Short mmCIF file of C-alpha atoms and ligand atoms in Angstrom, two decimals:
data_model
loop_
_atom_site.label_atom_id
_atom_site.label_comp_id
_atom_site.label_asym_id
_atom_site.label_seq_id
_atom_site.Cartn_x
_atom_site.Cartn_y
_atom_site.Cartn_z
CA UNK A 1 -36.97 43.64 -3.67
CA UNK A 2 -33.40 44.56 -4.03
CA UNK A 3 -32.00 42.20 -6.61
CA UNK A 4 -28.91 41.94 -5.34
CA UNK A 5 -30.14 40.69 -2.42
CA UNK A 6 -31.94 37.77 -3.98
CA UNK A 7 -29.54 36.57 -6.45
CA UNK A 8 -29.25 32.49 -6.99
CA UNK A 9 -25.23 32.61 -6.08
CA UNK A 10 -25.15 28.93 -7.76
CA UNK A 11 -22.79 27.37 -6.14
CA UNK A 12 -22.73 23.85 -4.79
CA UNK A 13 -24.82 23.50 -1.86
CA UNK A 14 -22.93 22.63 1.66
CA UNK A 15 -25.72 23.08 3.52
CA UNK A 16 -29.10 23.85 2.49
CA UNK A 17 -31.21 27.00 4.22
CA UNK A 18 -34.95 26.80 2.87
CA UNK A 19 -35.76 30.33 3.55
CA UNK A 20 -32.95 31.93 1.26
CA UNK A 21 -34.11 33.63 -1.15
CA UNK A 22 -33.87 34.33 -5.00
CA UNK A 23 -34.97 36.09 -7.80
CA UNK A 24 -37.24 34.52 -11.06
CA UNK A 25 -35.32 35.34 -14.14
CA UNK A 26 -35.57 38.66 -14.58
CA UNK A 27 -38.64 39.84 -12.49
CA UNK A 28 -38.38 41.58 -8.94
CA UNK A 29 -40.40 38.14 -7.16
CA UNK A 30 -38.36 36.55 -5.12
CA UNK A 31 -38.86 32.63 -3.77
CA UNK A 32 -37.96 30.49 -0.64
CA UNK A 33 -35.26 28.10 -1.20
CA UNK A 34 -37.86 25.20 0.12
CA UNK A 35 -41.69 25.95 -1.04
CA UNK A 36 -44.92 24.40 -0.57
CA UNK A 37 -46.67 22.72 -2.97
CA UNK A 38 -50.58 22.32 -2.70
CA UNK A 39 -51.44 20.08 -5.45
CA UNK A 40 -53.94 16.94 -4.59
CA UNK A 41 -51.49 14.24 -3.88
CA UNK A 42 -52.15 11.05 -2.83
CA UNK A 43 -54.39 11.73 0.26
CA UNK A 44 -57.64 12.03 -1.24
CA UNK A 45 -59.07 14.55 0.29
CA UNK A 46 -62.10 16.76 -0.28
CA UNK A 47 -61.52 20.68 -1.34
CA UNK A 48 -63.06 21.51 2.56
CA UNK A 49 -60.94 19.42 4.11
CA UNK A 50 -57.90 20.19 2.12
CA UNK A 51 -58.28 23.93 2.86
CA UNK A 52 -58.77 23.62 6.57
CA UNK A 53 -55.57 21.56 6.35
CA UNK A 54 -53.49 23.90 4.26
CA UNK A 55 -54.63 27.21 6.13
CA UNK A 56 -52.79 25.92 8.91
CA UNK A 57 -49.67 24.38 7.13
CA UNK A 58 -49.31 27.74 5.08
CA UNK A 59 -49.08 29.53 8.53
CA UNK A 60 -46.52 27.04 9.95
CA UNK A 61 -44.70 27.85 6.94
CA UNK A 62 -44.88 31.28 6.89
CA UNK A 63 -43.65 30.69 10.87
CA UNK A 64 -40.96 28.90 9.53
CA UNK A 65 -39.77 31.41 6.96
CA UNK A 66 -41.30 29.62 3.69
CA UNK A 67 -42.79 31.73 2.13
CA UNK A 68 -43.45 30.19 -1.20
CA UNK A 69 -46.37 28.49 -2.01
CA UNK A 70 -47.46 27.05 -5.64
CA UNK A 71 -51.20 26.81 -6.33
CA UNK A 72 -53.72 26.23 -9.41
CA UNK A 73 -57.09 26.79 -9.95
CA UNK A 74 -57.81 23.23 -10.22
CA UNK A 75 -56.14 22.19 -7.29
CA UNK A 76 -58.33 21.04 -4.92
CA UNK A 77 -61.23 23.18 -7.16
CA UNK A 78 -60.39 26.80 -6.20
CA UNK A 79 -59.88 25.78 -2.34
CA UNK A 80 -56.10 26.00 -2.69
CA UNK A 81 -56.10 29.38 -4.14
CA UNK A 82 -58.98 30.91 -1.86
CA UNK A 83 -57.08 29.62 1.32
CA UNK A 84 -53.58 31.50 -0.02
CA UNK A 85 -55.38 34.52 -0.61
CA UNK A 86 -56.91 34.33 2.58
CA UNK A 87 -53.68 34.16 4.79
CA UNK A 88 -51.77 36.62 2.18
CA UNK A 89 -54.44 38.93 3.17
CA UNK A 90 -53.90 38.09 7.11
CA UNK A 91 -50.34 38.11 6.56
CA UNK A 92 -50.76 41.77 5.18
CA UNK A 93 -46.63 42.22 5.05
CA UNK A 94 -47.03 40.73 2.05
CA UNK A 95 -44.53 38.20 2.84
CA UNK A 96 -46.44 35.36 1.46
CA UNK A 97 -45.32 34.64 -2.37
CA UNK A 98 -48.05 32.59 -4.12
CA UNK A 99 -47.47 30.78 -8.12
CA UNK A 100 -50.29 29.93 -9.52
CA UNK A 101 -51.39 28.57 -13.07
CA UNK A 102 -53.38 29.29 -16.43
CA UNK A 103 -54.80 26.69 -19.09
CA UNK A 104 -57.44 24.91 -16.68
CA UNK A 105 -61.04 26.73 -16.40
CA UNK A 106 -63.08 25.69 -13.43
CA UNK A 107 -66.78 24.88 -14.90
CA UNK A 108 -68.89 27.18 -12.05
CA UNK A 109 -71.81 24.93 -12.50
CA UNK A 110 -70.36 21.16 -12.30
CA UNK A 111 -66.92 21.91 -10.24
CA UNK A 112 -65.18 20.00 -13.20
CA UNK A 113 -62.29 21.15 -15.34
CA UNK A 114 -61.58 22.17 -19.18
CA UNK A 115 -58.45 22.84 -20.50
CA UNK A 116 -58.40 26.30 -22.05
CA UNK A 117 -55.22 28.02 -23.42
CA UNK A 118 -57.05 30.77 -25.76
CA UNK A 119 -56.64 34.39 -25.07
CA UNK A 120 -60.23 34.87 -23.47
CA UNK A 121 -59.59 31.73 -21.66
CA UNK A 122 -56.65 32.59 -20.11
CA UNK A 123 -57.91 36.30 -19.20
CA UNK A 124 -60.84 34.50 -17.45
CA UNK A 125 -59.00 32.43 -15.98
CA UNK A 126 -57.11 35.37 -13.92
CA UNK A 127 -60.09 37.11 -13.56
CA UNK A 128 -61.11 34.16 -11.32
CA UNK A 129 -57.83 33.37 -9.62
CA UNK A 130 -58.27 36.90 -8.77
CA UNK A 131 -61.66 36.79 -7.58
CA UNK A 132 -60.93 33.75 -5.76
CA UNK A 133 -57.64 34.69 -4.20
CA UNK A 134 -58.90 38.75 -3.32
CA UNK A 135 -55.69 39.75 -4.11
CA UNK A 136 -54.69 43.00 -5.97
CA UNK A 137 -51.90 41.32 -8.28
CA UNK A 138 -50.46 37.55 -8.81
CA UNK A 139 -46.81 36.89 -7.84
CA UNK A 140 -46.20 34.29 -10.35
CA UNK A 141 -48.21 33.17 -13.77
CA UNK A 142 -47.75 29.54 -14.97
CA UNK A 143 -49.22 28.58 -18.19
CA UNK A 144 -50.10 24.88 -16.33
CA UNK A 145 -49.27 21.75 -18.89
CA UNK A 146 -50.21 22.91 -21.80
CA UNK A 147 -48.74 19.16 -23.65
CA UNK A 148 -51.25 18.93 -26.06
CA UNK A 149 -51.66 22.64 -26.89
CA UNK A 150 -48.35 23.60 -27.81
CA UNK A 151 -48.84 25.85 -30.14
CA UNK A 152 -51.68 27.64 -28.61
CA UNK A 153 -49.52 28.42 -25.58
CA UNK A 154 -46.74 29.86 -27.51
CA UNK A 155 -48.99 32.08 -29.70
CA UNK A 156 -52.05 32.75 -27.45
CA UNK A 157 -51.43 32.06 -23.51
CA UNK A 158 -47.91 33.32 -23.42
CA UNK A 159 -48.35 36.88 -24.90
CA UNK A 160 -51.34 37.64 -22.41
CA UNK A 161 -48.65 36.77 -19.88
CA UNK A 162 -46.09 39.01 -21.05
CA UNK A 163 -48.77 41.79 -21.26
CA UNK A 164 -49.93 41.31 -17.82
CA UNK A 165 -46.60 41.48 -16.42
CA UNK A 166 -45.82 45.01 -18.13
CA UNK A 167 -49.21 46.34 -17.02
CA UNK A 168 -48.10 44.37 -13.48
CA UNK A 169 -51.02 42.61 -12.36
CA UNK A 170 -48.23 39.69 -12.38
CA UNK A 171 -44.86 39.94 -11.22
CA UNK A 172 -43.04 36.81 -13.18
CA UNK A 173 -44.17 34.73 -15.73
CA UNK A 174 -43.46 31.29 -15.81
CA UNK A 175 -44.38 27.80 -17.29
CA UNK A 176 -45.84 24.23 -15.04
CA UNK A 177 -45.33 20.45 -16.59
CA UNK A 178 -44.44 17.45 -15.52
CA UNK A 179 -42.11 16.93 -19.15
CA UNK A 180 -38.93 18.46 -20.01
CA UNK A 181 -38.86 18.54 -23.51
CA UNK A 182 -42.07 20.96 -24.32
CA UNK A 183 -40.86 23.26 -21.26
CA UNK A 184 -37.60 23.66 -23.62
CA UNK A 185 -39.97 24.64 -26.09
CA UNK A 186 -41.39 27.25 -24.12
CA UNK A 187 -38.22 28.28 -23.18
CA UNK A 188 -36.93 28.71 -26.37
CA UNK A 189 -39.84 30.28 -27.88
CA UNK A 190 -40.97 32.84 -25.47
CA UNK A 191 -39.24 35.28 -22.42
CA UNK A 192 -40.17 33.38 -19.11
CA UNK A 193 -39.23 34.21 -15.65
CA UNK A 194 -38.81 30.65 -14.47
CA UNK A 195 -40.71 26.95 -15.04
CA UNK A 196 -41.34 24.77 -12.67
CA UNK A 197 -40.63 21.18 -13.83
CA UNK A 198 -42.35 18.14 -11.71
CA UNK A 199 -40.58 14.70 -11.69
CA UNK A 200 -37.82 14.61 -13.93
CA UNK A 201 -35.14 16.52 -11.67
CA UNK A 202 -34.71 13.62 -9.32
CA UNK A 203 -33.04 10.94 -7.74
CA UNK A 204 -35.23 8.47 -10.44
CA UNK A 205 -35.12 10.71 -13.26
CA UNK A 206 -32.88 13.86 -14.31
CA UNK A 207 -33.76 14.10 -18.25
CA UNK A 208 -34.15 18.18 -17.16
CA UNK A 209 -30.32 17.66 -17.68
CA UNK A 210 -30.49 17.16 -21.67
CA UNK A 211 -31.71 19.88 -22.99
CA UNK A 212 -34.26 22.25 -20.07
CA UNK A 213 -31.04 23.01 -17.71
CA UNK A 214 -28.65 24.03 -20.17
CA UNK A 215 -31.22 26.55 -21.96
CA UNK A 216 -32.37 27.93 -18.90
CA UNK A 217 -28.88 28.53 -17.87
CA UNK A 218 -28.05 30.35 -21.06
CA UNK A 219 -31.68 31.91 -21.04
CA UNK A 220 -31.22 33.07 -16.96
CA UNK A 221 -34.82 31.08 -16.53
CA UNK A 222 -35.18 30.21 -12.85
CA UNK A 223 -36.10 26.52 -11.87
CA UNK A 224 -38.32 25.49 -9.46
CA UNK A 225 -38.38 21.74 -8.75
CA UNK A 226 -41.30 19.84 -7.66
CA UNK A 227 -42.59 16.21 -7.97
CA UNK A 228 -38.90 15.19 -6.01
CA UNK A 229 -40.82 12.47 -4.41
CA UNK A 230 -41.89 11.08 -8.05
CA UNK A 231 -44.94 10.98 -6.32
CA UNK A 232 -44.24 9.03 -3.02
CA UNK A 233 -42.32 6.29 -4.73
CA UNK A 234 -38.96 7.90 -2.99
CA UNK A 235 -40.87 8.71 0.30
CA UNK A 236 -42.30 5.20 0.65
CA UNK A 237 -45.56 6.87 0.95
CA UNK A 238 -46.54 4.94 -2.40
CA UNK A 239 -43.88 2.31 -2.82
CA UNK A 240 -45.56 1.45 -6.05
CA UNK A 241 -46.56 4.68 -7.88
CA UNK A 242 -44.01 6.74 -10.00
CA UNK A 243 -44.93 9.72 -11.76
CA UNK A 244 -48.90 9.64 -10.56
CA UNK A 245 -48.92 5.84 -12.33
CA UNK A 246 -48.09 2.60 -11.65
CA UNK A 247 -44.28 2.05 -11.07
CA UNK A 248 -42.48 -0.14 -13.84
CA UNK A 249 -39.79 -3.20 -12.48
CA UNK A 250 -36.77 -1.27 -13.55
CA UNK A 251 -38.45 2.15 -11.40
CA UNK A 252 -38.42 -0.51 -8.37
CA UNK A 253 -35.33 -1.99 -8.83
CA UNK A 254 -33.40 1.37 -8.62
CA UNK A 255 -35.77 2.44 -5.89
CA UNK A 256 -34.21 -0.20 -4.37
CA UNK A 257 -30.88 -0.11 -4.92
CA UNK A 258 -30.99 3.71 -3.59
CA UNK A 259 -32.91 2.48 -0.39
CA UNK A 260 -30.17 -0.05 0.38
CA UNK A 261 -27.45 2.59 -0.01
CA UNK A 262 -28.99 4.83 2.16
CA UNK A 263 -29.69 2.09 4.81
CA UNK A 264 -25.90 1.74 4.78
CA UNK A 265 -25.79 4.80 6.33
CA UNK A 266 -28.39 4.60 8.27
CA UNK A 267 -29.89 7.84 6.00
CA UNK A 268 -33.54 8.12 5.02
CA UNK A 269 -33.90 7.54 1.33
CA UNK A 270 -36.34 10.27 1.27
CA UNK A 271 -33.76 13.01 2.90
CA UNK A 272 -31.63 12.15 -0.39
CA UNK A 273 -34.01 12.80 -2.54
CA UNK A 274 -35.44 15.77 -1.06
CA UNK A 275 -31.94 17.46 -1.01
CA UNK A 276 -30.38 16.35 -4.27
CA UNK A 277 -32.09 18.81 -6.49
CA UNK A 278 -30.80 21.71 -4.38
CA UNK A 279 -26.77 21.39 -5.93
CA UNK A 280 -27.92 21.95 -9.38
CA UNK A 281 -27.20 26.01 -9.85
CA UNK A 282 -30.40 26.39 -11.82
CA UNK A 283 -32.29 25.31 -9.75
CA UNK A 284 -33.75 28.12 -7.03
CA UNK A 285 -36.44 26.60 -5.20
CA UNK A 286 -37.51 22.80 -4.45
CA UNK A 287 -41.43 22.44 -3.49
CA UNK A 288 -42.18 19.66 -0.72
CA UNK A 289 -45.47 18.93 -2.16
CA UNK A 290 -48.63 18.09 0.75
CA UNK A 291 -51.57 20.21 2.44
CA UNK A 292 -50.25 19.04 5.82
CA UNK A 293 -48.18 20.95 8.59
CA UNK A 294 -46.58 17.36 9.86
CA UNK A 295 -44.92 16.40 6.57
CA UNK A 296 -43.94 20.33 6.25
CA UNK A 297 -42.29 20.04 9.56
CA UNK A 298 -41.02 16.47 8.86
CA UNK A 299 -39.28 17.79 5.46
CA UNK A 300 -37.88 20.69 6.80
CA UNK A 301 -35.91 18.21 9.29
CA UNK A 302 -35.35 15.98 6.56
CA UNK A 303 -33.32 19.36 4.76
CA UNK A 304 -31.35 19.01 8.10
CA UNK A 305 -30.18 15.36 7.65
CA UNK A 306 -26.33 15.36 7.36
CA UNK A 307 -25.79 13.07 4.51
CA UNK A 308 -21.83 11.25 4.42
CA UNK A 309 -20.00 12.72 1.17
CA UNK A 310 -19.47 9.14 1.02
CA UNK A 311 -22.85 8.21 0.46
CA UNK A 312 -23.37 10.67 -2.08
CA UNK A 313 -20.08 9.14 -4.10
CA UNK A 314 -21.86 5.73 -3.50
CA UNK A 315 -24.57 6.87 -5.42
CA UNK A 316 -23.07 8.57 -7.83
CA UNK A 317 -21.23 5.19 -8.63
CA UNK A 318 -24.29 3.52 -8.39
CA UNK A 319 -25.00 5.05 -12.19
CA UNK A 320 -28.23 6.04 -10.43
CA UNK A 321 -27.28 9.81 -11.22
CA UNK A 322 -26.24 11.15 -14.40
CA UNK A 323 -22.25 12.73 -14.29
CA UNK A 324 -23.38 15.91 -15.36
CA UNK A 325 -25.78 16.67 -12.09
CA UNK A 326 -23.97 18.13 -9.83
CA UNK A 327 -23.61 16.78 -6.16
CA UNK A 328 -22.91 18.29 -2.89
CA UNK A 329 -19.21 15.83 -2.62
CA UNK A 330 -18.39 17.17 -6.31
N1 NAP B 1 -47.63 20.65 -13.94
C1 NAP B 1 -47.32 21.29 -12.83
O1 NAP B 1 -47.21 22.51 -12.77
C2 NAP B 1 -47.09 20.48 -11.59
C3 NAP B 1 -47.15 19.08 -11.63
C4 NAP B 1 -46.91 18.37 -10.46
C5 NAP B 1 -46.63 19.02 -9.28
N2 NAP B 1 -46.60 20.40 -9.27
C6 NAP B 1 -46.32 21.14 -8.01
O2 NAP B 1 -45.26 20.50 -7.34
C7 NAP B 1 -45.68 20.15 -6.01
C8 NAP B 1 -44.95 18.90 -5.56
O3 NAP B 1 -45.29 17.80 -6.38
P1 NAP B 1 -46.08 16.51 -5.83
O4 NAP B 1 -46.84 16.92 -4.62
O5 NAP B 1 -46.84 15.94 -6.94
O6 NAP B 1 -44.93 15.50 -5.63
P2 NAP B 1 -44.00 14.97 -4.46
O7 NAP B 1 -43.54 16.11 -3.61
O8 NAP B 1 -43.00 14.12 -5.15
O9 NAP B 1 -44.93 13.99 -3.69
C9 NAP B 1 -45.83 14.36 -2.79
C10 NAP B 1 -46.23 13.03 -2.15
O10 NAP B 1 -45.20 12.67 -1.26
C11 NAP B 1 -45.74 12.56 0.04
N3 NAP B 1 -44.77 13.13 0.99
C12 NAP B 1 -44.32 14.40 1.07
N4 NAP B 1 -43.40 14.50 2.06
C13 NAP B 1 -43.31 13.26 2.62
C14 NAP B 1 -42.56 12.71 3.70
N5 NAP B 1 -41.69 13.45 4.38
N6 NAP B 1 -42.73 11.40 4.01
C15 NAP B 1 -43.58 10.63 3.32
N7 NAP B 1 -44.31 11.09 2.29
C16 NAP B 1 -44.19 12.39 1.95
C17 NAP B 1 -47.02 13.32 0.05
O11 NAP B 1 -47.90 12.68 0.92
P3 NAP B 1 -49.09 13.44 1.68
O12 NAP B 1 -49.99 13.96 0.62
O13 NAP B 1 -49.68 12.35 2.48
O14 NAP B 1 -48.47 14.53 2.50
C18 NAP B 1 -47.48 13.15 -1.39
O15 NAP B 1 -48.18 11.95 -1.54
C19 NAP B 1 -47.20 19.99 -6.15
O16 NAP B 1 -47.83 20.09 -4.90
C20 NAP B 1 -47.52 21.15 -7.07
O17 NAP B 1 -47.55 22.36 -6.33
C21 NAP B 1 -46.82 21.12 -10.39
#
């Protein structure tokens, strides 16, 4: 990868093309724009059907010039990861980028999950995402929301990381919650490439502005965004869910508000939200999180919506989005 090529040039977006690239912090991996995310959302389904869904939606992508996908080992039970190994390996010019995560073992014998941040447990754990994946080295390492085991992932997790990385059986290194706060942490206290922070970079919620954005600014740690959807509440796929849990009055009555802007302008709500997170500078990829190719396709549209500079000034007035995130009219 020629790093010039694949800088973040952090400038307000005008128009948003999902398959530019750019560069995680200071590593030579280089991400879509627009990604896919393959986390088990709201559909329900089983790891088999998942993965005969998601083979084809990676290909579509790939099609389409995404090439980034984000994976875990306990997404969808090892599925996820085995199917993205599986079309990196078709693929073969090596054009598929795949994140995936430590801090989750996958028990071989029930299929359920333990939480392990330990040295050993986080060498295992890439000796299976290896295994599972049949790939000779992982494009991007997440230590995968390690909340409750702070201090273990600072002292333990992250310095197998940063030794894999040197001996390059990674290429970036890089940190998954759903939380700003202990990703600042992280940031602070270690070298990452880039985190990826779920649901608080949105239309509903942008507390990655207090303290996350500036420090990985100063710290040149890439952003990837995920969770824009707050978990469907903003697509209307789960009017009453924010954040994977039930959605409180206030949630709903700014949901609202947005939905009536954008019905002004006769603008989906959920083309908003899907493009706001793209004008922040630190921000270098956005994930459209689902295992299927007809919400890929539909989102990739949805990137396409012209939205009035108008509209975005409405909301800003609104006091639905803080002053300091930056918007395309600003
Ligand atoms: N700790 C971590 O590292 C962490 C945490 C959370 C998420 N993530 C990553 O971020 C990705 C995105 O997060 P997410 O999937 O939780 O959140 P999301 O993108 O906010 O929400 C996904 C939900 O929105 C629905 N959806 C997507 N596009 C839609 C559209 N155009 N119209 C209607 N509904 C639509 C999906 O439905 P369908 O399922 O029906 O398509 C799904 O229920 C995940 O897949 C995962 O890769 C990482």
């Amino acid at each position: 990868v020629n790093r010039d090529e694949c800088r973040a040039d952090g400038d307000v977006e005008t128009g948003i093309d999902p398959k530019r690239s750019s560069c995680l912090g200071s590593s030579d991996v280089s991400v879509t724009r627009l990604g896919l995310g393959t986390g088990p959302a709201s559909r329900g389904l089983t790891p088999t059907e998942a993965a005969d869904r998601l083979a084809a939606t990676v290909r579509h992508a790939l099609a389409r010039g995404i090439s980034y996908v984000d994976t875990a080992p306990a997404y969808y039970e090892g599925a996820s990861e085995e199917v993205l190994g599986r079309v990196a390996r078709e693929a073969r010019d090596d054009r598929l980028v795949v994140s995936t995560k430590v801090g989750r073992l996958i028990r071989p014998t029930h299929g359920d999950v333990v939480f392990d941040f330990s040295r050993d447990g986080v060498l295992r754990s890439v000796d299976d995402s290896l295994r599972r994946t049949g790939l000779a080295r992982l494009d991007v390492l997440m230590i995968h929301d390690p909340d409750d085991h702070m201090d273990q992932a600072v002292s333990e997790a992250y310095p197998v990381l940063a030794q894999l990385k040197q001996e390059g059986t990674i290429g970036a290194v890089g940190a998954g919650m759903t939380s700003a706060a202990p990703l600042a942490r992280l940031v602070r206290e270690t070298d990452l490439d880039c985190v990826l922070l779920a649901g608080r970079y949105t239309l509903l919620d942008q507390s990655a502005l207090d303290e996350l954005f500036p420090l990985c600014e100063q710290r040149t740690v890439s952003v990837i965004v995920g969770g824009v959807f707050n978990g469907g509440v903003l697509a209307g796929t789960s009017p009453d869910r924010f954040n994977y849990g039930p959605a409180d009055p206030e949630v709903l009555a700014r949901t609202h508000m947005l939905s009536s802007l954008c019905a002004e302008y006769s603008v989906p709500l959920k083309a908003v939200a899907l493009q706001f997170p793209f004008s922040h500078p630190t921000v270098v990829s956005v994930l459209s999180g689902t295992v299927a190719e007809q919400r890929l396709t539909e989102n990739l549209d949805l990137l396409g919506v012209e939205i009035p500079p108008e509209l975005w000034k409405r909301i800003r007035e609104s006091g639905c989005v803080d002053d300091r995130a930056p918007l395309p009219e600003s």
